[in-house]
Amino acid sequence: WCCQKSKTLKEKYIEYGCPSAATDKGCVGGTGNSCSMNLCLKVSGDAIATRTIAIDAPVQTASTGVLNALPSRPTGSDASKNVYYSVPCTDFSETDSNCHYNVKLSELLKVTSSFAASFPTPLSEANKINDYVFWRYNIDGGLWQTWDPHSDSPLAFKDASTSVIVEAWTSLGRVGDAFSFDVNLFVHSTLTCASYDSMWTLLGSTKVGNAYCAYPGSDFALVKLDMTVADVIPHPTATVTGSYTGVTCEIMLKEESTTATDTTAYQLLSDATSPTITKSFAVEMVHNPHTARKTAASVSCKFTRSPHSNTIMLADDTDTNSITCHHDFTVADCDAPELFSATPAGVCADKCAGNSAPGVNEACGGTVVRSDATVTSISTTDAQCCTDCDPDLVCVVVSQTSVKRCQMPSVTPLMLAATEEGEGFASSETLALLGASAMVAIVALVVVKRRAARPIVDEDAYYPLLE
């Protein structure tokens, strides 16, 4: 602002001379009787106002939490200069609002403005700084937008990184330098079932065709689960994982046939804290009422986590991420059927047939999964083995797992008893009976293993040769 002034001294007079006629009045002055003044006043925005601007302290705390949740901090990351935030999604999205960071600038920044101490501010204007200072911002170099820190609307941040510039202005120019910062978003790691199938192992089983053989000599498969949660909820670079909230697994058994319907599933396990889970269990072949040739098993596990909490009320952090993984396998009885068995196991199995207690090589303890035509069930308590054998069966651990099955305590004494039983079966009456049954053997084979948990029926010990 400039002001120019000048002044010259002059005097009014009437000139008299000859002839004596009067003339008009004039005003003249000497050349040395004048002075002038030129004054310019230049004022900038910084001369009349000051401002402060910074990332708000609670936002810095939340950003630090996000940085600490990453596998490694990005180079140059600084919570005092930029904003770091996690969204409850595994990918960025332009359209899904749940994957956006909706927040007001006034929630991210702490700003103040005041008159400059050296500026002669009238008392009547001392509390009206907002009438003289206004704010503006732009995003990623776009158009400038007016910003009122006391009344603003949320902005939607959608990309991995967004640049924001904020300035304070007066009518005389900008107050201070422009303030710039980046809003950095981090997605959650993608849940995956890629390693789920390899977590399940059938011990002591060989695969024949599309099925696994039952544990040798038994009517169940010995299954072991070795689960590592980090395989399902990985933690790659530049992602957060959130908080693991647990896994729940269900198992369903049914007879493998085109007409068999799914049975009601049963909860196999539920765990909310363990990063690794090791569990062994027996999967008995379906009996409805006969033991099925093949039993189909389906195990599904649902893994859940809560998204990383940003600890400030800037977005909805209540959504839960989850994934359900499936593993299917088939169990078949691969033991060769026998026309007649005088072995200790065969003799004992014949004695225990029809007994509700588990017989030779049948599961008697640990986690045992069973199924009939309608429902899958699980037993976790030890059962008393059949007491009709001599000596009594004992419930022993199978293959160093938690699963148990009934076995004879020693072979030699029982072999002696079996020999006597075998001689009895070799009597003339027995031979006559076997001769009379020769034609029956053409169409059916006696199977040594018997399901003892149900009443004996005529067909219980037979598998049909033709289907």
Coordinates of C-alpha atoms in Angstrom, one line a residue:
W1 CA 0.0 0.0 0.0
C2 CA 1.5 3.4 -1.1
C3 CA 0.7 7.1 -0.3
Q4 CA 2.1 10.1 -2.2
K5 CA 1.8 13.8 -1.1
S6 CA 3.4 17.2 -2.1
K7 CA 3.0 20.9 -1.1
T8 CA 4.0 24.2 -2.6
L9 CA 3.7 27.7 -0.9
K10 CA 1.9 30.3 -3.0
E11 CA 0.5 33.8 -2.4
K12 CA -2.5 35.6 -3.9
Y13 CA -1.8 39.2 -5.1
I14 CA -3.1 41.9 -7.5
E15 CA -0.7 43.4 -9.9
Y16 CA -0.9 47.2 -10.3
G17 CA 0.8 49.1 -13.0
C18 CA 0.4 51.8 -15.8
P19 CA -2.0 52.3 -17.2
S20 CA -4.0 52.2 -13.9
A21 CA -6.6 49.7 -15.1
A22 CA -6.9 46.8 -12.6
T23 CA -6.2 43.2 -13.7
D24 CA -7.5 39.8 -12.4
K25 CA -6.0 38.4 -9.3
G26 CA -3.3 35.9 -9.7
C27 CA -1.4 33.3 -7.6
V28 CA 2.2 32.7 -8.1
G29 CA 5.0 31.3 -6.0
G30 CA 8.7 30.9 -6.1
T31 CA 10.4 27.8 -7.2
G32 CA 12.1 27.3 -3.8
N33 CA 8.9 27.5 -1.8
S34 CA 7.6 23.9 -2.3
C35 CA 8.0 20.4 -0.7
S36 CA 6.7 16.8 -1.4
M37 CA 6.2 13.4 0.4
N38 CA 6.1 9.8 -1.0
L39 CA 5.3 7.0 1.5
C40 CA 4.6 3.3 0.7
L41 CA 3.4 0.7 3.3
K42 CA 3.9 -3.0 2.4
V43 CA 2.1 -5.6 4.6
S44 CA 2.2 -9.5 4.1
G45 CA 0.0 -12.2 5.6
D46 CA 2.8 -13.2 8.0
A47 CA 2.9 -9.6 9.3
I48 CA -0.7 -9.7 10.6
A49 CA -1.2 -13.3 11.6
T50 CA 0.5 -16.5 12.7
R51 CA -0.6 -20.2 12.5
T52 CA 0.4 -23.6 13.8
I53 CA -0.4 -26.9 12.1
A54 CA 0.6 -30.5 13.0
I55 CA -0.6 -34.1 12.9
D56 CA -2.8 -34.5 16.0
A57 CA -1.3 -36.4 18.9
P58 CA -3.9 -39.3 19.1
V59 CA -3.5 -39.8 15.3
Q60 CA 0.3 -40.1 15.8
T61 CA -0.3 -42.7 18.5
A62 CA -2.6 -44.7 16.2
S63 CA -0.2 -44.4 13.3
T64 CA 2.6 -45.8 15.5
G65 CA 0.5 -48.7 16.3
V66 CA -0.1 -49.5 12.6
L67 CA 3.6 -49.2 11.9
N68 CA 4.4 -51.6 14.7
A69 CA 1.9 -54.1 13.3
L70 CA 3.8 -54.3 10.0
P71 CA 6.5 -57.0 9.4
S72 CA 8.9 -54.1 9.0
R73 CA 8.6 -50.3 9.0
P74 CA 8.6 -48.6 5.6
T75 CA 11.8 -46.6 4.9
G76 CA 11.4 -43.0 6.1
S77 CA 8.1 -43.6 8.0
D78 CA 7.4 -40.9 10.6
A79 CA 4.1 -40.8 12.5
S80 CA 4.7 -37.1 13.3
K81 CA 4.8 -36.2 9.6
N82 CA 2.4 -38.6 8.0
V83 CA -0.7 -40.6 8.8
Y84 CA -0.7 -44.4 8.7
Y85 CA -4.0 -46.3 8.9
S86 CA -5.1 -49.9 8.3
V87 CA -8.4 -50.8 6.6
P88 CA -10.3 -54.0 7.3
C89 CA -9.9 -55.3 3.8
T90 CA -7.4 -57.5 1.9
D91 CA -7.5 -55.3 -1.2
F92 CA -8.0 -51.6 -2.0
S93 CA -11.3 -50.7 -3.6
E94 CA -12.8 -47.7 -5.3
T95 CA -16.3 -48.7 -4.6
D96 CA -16.4 -50.6 -1.3
S97 CA -16.8 -48.0 1.4
N98 CA -15.6 -50.5 4.1
C99 CA -12.2 -50.4 2.4
H100 CA -12.0 -46.6 2.6
Y101 CA -10.6 -44.3 5.3
N102 CA -13.4 -41.8 5.9
V103 CA -12.1 -39.0 8.1
K104 CA -12.3 -35.3 8.5
L105 CA -9.1 -33.1 8.2
S106 CA -10.0 -31.6 11.5
E107 CA -9.7 -35.1 13.0
L108 CA -6.2 -35.6 11.6
L109 CA -4.7 -32.1 12.1
K110 CA -4.5 -29.7 15.1
V111 CA -4.4 -26.1 13.8
T112 CA -4.4 -22.7 15.5
S113 CA -4.3 -19.1 14.2
S114 CA -3.8 -15.7 15.9
F115 CA -2.9 -12.0 15.2
A116 CA 0.8 -11.3 15.0
A117 CA 2.2 -9.8 18.2
S118 CA 3.7 -6.9 16.2
F119 CA 0.5 -6.0 14.4
P120 CA -1.5 -3.2 15.9
T121 CA -4.8 -5.0 16.4
P122 CA -7.8 -3.0 17.6
L123 CA -9.3 -4.4 20.7
S124 CA -12.6 -4.8 18.9
E125 CA -11.0 -7.3 16.5
A126 CA -8.8 -9.2 18.9
N127 CA -11.1 -12.2 19.1
K128 CA -12.1 -12.2 15.4
I129 CA -9.0 -13.9 13.9
N130 CA -11.3 -16.3 12.0
D131 CA -12.6 -13.3 10.1
Y132 CA -9.1 -12.6 8.8
V133 CA -7.6 -16.1 8.3
F134 CA -9.0 -18.8 6.1
W135 CA -7.7 -22.3 5.2
R136 CA -7.6 -24.3 2.0
Y137 CA -6.3 -27.7 0.9
N138 CA -5.8 -29.9 -2.1
I139 CA -5.5 -33.6 -2.6
D140 CA -2.9 -35.1 -4.9
G141 CA -2.3 -31.8 -6.6
G142 CA -6.0 -31.3 -7.5
L143 CA -8.1 -28.2 -7.2
W144 CA -7.9 -26.1 -4.1
Q145 CA -10.8 -26.5 -1.7
T146 CA -11.8 -24.1 1.1
W147 CA -11.5 -25.7 4.6
D148 CA -13.1 -24.7 7.8
P149 CA -11.4 -26.5 10.7
H150 CA -14.5 -25.9 12.8
S151 CA -17.1 -27.3 10.4
D152 CA -15.8 -29.8 7.8
S153 CA -17.0 -33.0 6.2
P154 CA -15.2 -36.4 6.0
L155 CA -12.9 -37.1 3.1
A156 CA -12.6 -40.6 1.6
F157 CA -9.1 -41.9 1.2
K158 CA -9.1 -45.0 -1.0
D159 CA -5.5 -45.5 -2.2
A160 CA -2.3 -46.8 -0.7
S161 CA -0.9 -43.3 -0.4
T162 CA -2.6 -39.9 -0.8
S163 CA -0.8 -36.5 -0.6
V164 CA -2.5 -33.6 1.1
I165 CA -1.4 -29.9 1.2
V166 CA -2.9 -27.4 3.6
E167 CA -2.4 -23.6 3.6
A168 CA -3.6 -20.6 5.8
W169 CA -4.3 -17.3 4.0
T170 CA -5.3 -13.7 4.7
S171 CA -6.4 -11.1 2.2
L172 CA -2.7 -9.9 2.2
G173 CA -1.2 -13.3 1.4
R174 CA -0.3 -16.7 2.7
V175 CA 0.5 -17.2 6.4
G176 CA 3.5 -19.4 6.8
D177 CA 4.6 -22.2 4.5
A178 CA 2.3 -24.8 3.0
F179 CA 1.9 -27.9 5.2
S180 CA 2.0 -31.3 3.4
F181 CA 1.5 -34.8 4.6
D182 CA 0.6 -38.3 3.2
V183 CA -2.2 -40.5 4.3
N184 CA -0.9 -44.1 3.9
L185 CA -3.3 -47.0 4.0
F186 CA -2.5 -50.7 4.7
V187 CA -4.7 -53.6 3.9
H188 CA -4.9 -56.9 5.9
S189 CA -3.1 -60.0 4.7
T190 CA -5.2 -62.4 2.6
L191 CA -6.5 -65.5 4.4
T192 CA -5.6 -68.6 2.5
C193 CA -6.5 -72.3 2.5
A194 CA -3.5 -73.3 0.4
S195 CA -1.8 -75.3 3.1
Y196 CA -5.0 -76.7 4.7
D197 CA -5.0 -80.1 3.0
S198 CA -1.4 -80.8 4.1
M199 CA -2.3 -80.2 7.7
W200 CA -4.2 -83.6 7.8
T201 CA -2.3 -86.9 7.8
L202 CA -3.6 -90.5 8.0
L203 CA -1.2 -92.5 10.0
G204 CA -0.3 -96.0 9.1
S205 CA -2.5 -95.8 6.0
T206 CA -1.7 -96.3 2.4
K207 CA -3.7 -94.9 -0.4
V208 CA -5.5 -97.3 -2.7
G209 CA -7.2 -95.5 -5.6
N210 CA -9.1 -92.5 -4.2
A211 CA -9.3 -93.9 -0.7
Y212 CA -7.0 -94.4 2.3
C213 CA -6.9 -97.7 4.0
A214 CA -8.1 -98.0 7.6
Y215 CA -5.5 -98.4 10.3
P216 CA -4.2 -102.0 9.8
G217 CA -6.4 -104.5 11.6
S218 CA -8.9 -101.9 12.7
D219 CA -12.2 -100.4 11.4
F220 CA -11.0 -96.8 11.8
A221 CA -8.6 -94.4 10.3
L222 CA -6.0 -92.8 12.5
V223 CA -6.0 -89.1 11.6
K224 CA -3.5 -86.5 12.8
L225 CA -3.9 -82.7 12.5
D226 CA -0.9 -80.5 12.6
M227 CA -2.2 -77.0 12.2
T228 CA -0.2 -73.7 12.1
V229 CA -2.5 -70.7 12.1
A230 CA 0.2 -68.6 10.4
D231 CA -0.2 -70.7 7.3
V232 CA -3.9 -69.6 7.0
I233 CA -3.3 -66.0 8.2
P234 CA 0.1 -65.1 6.7
H235 CA 1.9 -61.8 7.2
P236 CA 3.5 -60.5 4.0
T237 CA 5.3 -57.2 3.6
A238 CA 3.2 -54.0 3.8
T239 CA 0.2 -55.7 5.4
V240 CA -1.3 -56.1 8.9
T241 CA -2.8 -59.3 10.1
G242 CA -5.2 -58.1 12.8
S243 CA -5.9 -60.2 15.9
Y244 CA -6.4 -64.0 15.5
T245 CA -9.7 -64.8 17.3
G246 CA -9.8 -68.6 16.9
V247 CA -10.7 -71.6 14.8
T248 CA -13.6 -74.0 14.9
C249 CA -13.6 -77.3 13.0
E250 CA -16.5 -79.6 12.2
I251 CA -16.4 -83.1 10.8
M252 CA -19.1 -85.0 9.0
L253 CA -19.0 -88.8 8.1
K254 CA -21.2 -90.6 5.7
E255 CA -21.2 -93.8 3.6
E256 CA -19.6 -93.2 0.3
S257 CA -22.4 -93.8 -2.2
T258 CA -24.4 -91.8 -4.6
T259 CA -27.5 -92.2 -2.5
A260 CA -26.1 -91.4 0.9
T261 CA -27.1 -88.0 2.3
D262 CA -25.0 -85.8 4.4
T263 CA -25.2 -86.4 8.1
T264 CA -25.3 -83.7 10.7
A265 CA -21.8 -82.4 11.4
Y266 CA -20.2 -82.4 14.8
Q267 CA -17.7 -80.0 16.3
L268 CA -14.3 -81.5 16.3
L269 CA -12.3 -78.7 18.0
S270 CA -12.5 -75.1 19.0
D271 CA -9.5 -73.0 20.0
A272 CA -9.2 -69.2 20.3
T273 CA -5.5 -68.8 21.3
S274 CA -3.1 -71.5 20.2
P275 CA -0.9 -70.5 17.2
T276 CA -0.3 -74.3 16.5
I277 CA -2.7 -77.2 17.1
T278 CA -1.7 -80.9 17.1
K279 CA -4.5 -83.4 17.6
S280 CA -5.1 -87.1 16.8
F281 CA -8.4 -88.8 16.4
A282 CA -10.0 -92.0 15.1
V283 CA -12.5 -91.9 12.3
E284 CA -14.6 -95.0 12.4
M285 CA -16.1 -96.4 9.3
V286 CA -19.8 -95.8 9.1
H287 CA -22.1 -98.6 10.3
N288 CA -25.7 -98.4 9.1
P289 CA -26.2 -101.1 10.3
H290 CA -23.3 -102.8 8.4
T291 CA -19.8 -101.4 8.3
A292 CA -19.6 -99.5 5.1
R293 CA -17.1 -100.5 2.4
K294 CA -16.0 -96.9 2.2
T295 CA -16.6 -93.9 4.5
A296 CA -16.4 -90.3 3.2
A297 CA -15.1 -87.7 5.7
S298 CA -15.4 -84.0 5.4
V299 CA -13.6 -81.6 7.8
S300 CA -14.2 -77.9 7.6
C301 CA -12.4 -75.3 9.8
K302 CA -13.4 -71.7 10.1
F303 CA -10.6 -69.3 11.0
T304 CA -11.5 -65.8 12.2
R305 CA -9.6 -62.7 13.1
S306 CA -10.5 -59.1 14.1
P307 CA -9.1 -56.4 11.9
H308 CA -6.2 -54.3 13.4
S309 CA -7.6 -51.6 15.7
N310 CA -6.4 -48.1 14.9
T311 CA -7.4 -47.1 18.5
I312 CA -9.1 -43.9 17.4
M313 CA -12.7 -43.4 16.4
L314 CA -12.2 -42.6 12.8
A315 CA -13.6 -45.7 11.1
D316 CA -15.6 -48.8 11.8
D317 CA -13.2 -51.5 13.1
T318 CA -15.9 -54.1 14.0
D319 CA -15.9 -56.1 10.8
T320 CA -14.5 -59.6 11.3
N321 CA -12.4 -61.4 8.6
S322 CA -12.9 -65.1 8.3
I323 CA -12.2 -68.0 6.0
T324 CA -13.6 -71.6 5.9
C325 CA -11.3 -74.3 4.6
H326 CA -12.4 -77.8 3.6
H327 CA -10.7 -81.1 3.5
D328 CA -12.3 -84.4 2.2
F329 CA -10.9 -87.9 2.4
T330 CA -12.3 -91.4 2.0
V331 CA -11.5 -94.4 4.3
A332 CA -11.7 -98.0 3.0
D333 CA -11.3 -101.4 4.6
C334 CA -8.3 -102.8 2.9
D335 CA -7.9 -106.0 5.0
A336 CA -8.4 -109.1 3.0
P337 CA -11.5 -111.0 4.0
E338 CA -11.1 -114.6 5.4
L339 CA -13.3 -117.6 5.0
F340 CA -12.5 -118.6 8.6
S341 CA -9.9 -117.4 11.1
A342 CA -8.6 -119.4 14.1
T343 CA -6.1 -116.7 15.0
P344 CA -6.3 -115.2 18.5
A345 CA -7.8 -112.1 17.1
G346 CA -10.4 -114.0 15.1
V347 CA -11.4 -116.1 18.1
C348 CA -11.6 -113.1 20.3
A349 CA -13.6 -111.1 17.7
D350 CA -16.1 -114.0 17.5
K351 CA -16.6 -114.1 21.2
C352 CA -17.1 -110.3 21.4
A353 CA -19.5 -110.1 18.5
G354 CA -22.7 -108.5 19.7
N355 CA -21.1 -107.1 22.8
S356 CA -21.6 -103.3 23.2
A357 CA -18.0 -102.9 24.5
P358 CA -15.3 -102.5 21.8
G359 CA -13.7 -105.7 20.6
V360 CA -10.3 -106.6 19.2
N361 CA -8.6 -103.6 17.5
E362 CA -11.6 -101.4 17.9
A363 CA -11.2 -97.9 19.2
C364 CA -11.6 -97.6 23.0
G365 CA -10.2 -94.2 23.9
G366 CA -9.1 -90.7 22.8
T367 CA -11.2 -88.7 20.3
V368 CA -13.3 -91.1 18.3
V369 CA -15.6 -89.9 15.5
R370 CA -18.5 -92.1 14.6
S371 CA -21.5 -91.9 12.3
D372 CA -24.7 -93.6 11.4
A373 CA -27.2 -92.7 8.7
T374 CA -28.3 -89.4 10.3
V375 CA -25.7 -87.9 12.6
T376 CA -22.0 -87.7 13.2
S377 CA -20.9 -88.0 16.9
I378 CA -17.7 -87.8 18.8
S379 CA -16.6 -89.7 22.0
T380 CA -13.7 -88.5 24.1
T381 CA -14.0 -90.9 27.1
D382 CA -12.2 -94.2 27.4
A383 CA -14.4 -97.3 27.1
Q384 CA -14.1 -100.7 28.8
C385 CA -12.9 -103.3 26.3
C386 CA -14.9 -106.5 25.8
T387 CA -14.3 -108.9 28.7
D388 CA -15.3 -112.1 26.9
C389 CA -11.8 -112.9 25.7
D390 CA -9.2 -114.8 27.7
P391 CA -7.2 -113.0 28.8
D392 CA -9.1 -109.7 28.9
L393 CA -8.4 -107.1 26.2
V394 CA -6.6 -103.9 27.3
C395 CA -7.1 -100.4 25.9
V396 CA -3.7 -99.3 24.6
V397 CA -2.3 -96.2 22.8
V398 CA -2.1 -96.5 19.0
S399 CA 1.1 -95.3 17.2
Q400 CA 2.1 -92.9 20.0
T401 CA -1.1 -90.8 19.7
S402 CA -3.9 -90.1 22.0
V403 CA -6.1 -92.6 20.3
K404 CA -6.5 -96.1 21.9
R405 CA -7.7 -99.5 20.8
C406 CA -8.4 -102.8 22.4
Q407 CA -5.7 -105.4 22.1
M408 CA -4.7 -108.6 23.8
P409 CA -2.1 -108.1 26.5
S410 CA 0.2 -110.9 25.3
V411 CA 0.3 -113.1 22.3
T412 CA 1.8 -116.4 23.6
P413 CA -0.9 -117.3 26.2
L414 CA -3.7 -116.4 23.9
M415 CA -2.0 -118.4 21.1
L416 CA -2.3 -121.5 23.3
A417 CA -6.0 -120.8 23.9
A418 CA -6.5 -120.1 20.2
T419 CA -4.9 -123.4 19.4
E420 CA -7.4 -125.2 21.6
E421 CA -10.2 -123.3 20.0
G422 CA -8.8 -124.1 16.6
E423 CA -8.8 -127.8 17.4
G424 CA -12.4 -127.6 18.6
F425 CA -13.4 -126.0 15.3
A426 CA -11.6 -128.8 13.5
S427 CA -13.9 -131.4 14.9
S428 CA -15.9 -133.6 12.6
E429 CA -19.0 -131.6 13.4
T430 CA -17.3 -128.4 12.4
L431 CA -16.0 -129.9 9.2
A432 CA -19.4 -131.1 8.4
L433 CA -20.8 -127.7 9.0
L434 CA -18.1 -126.1 6.8
G435 CA -18.9 -128.6 4.0
A436 CA -22.6 -127.7 4.2
S437 CA -21.7 -124.1 3.9
A438 CA -19.3 -124.4 0.9
M439 CA -21.9 -123.1 -1.5
V440 CA -22.5 -120.0 0.7
A441 CA -18.8 -119.2 0.6
I442 CA -19.1 -118.8 -3.1
V443 CA -21.2 -115.7 -2.8
A444 CA -20.1 -114.3 0.6
L445 CA -16.9 -114.1 2.7
V446 CA -16.8 -114.0 6.4
V447 CA -15.1 -110.8 7.6
V448 CA -13.1 -111.1 10.8
K449 CA -13.8 -107.6 12.0
R450 CA -17.2 -107.2 13.7
R451 CA -19.0 -104.0 14.8
A452 CA -19.8 -104.8 18.5
A453 CA -21.8 -101.8 19.2
R454 CA -25.0 -103.1 17.8
P455 CA -27.1 -106.3 18.0
I456 CA -26.0 -109.3 15.9
V457 CA -27.9 -109.7 12.7
D458 CA -27.7 -112.5 10.2
E459 CA -25.9 -110.4 7.7
D460 CA -23.6 -108.6 10.1
A461 CA -20.4 -110.4 9.3
Y462 CA -20.9 -110.4 5.5
Y463 CA -20.0 -108.0 2.7
P464 CA -22.0 -108.7 -0.5
L465 CA -19.8 -109.7 -3.4
L466 CA -22.1 -108.2 -5.9
E467 CA -23.6 -104.6 -5.6

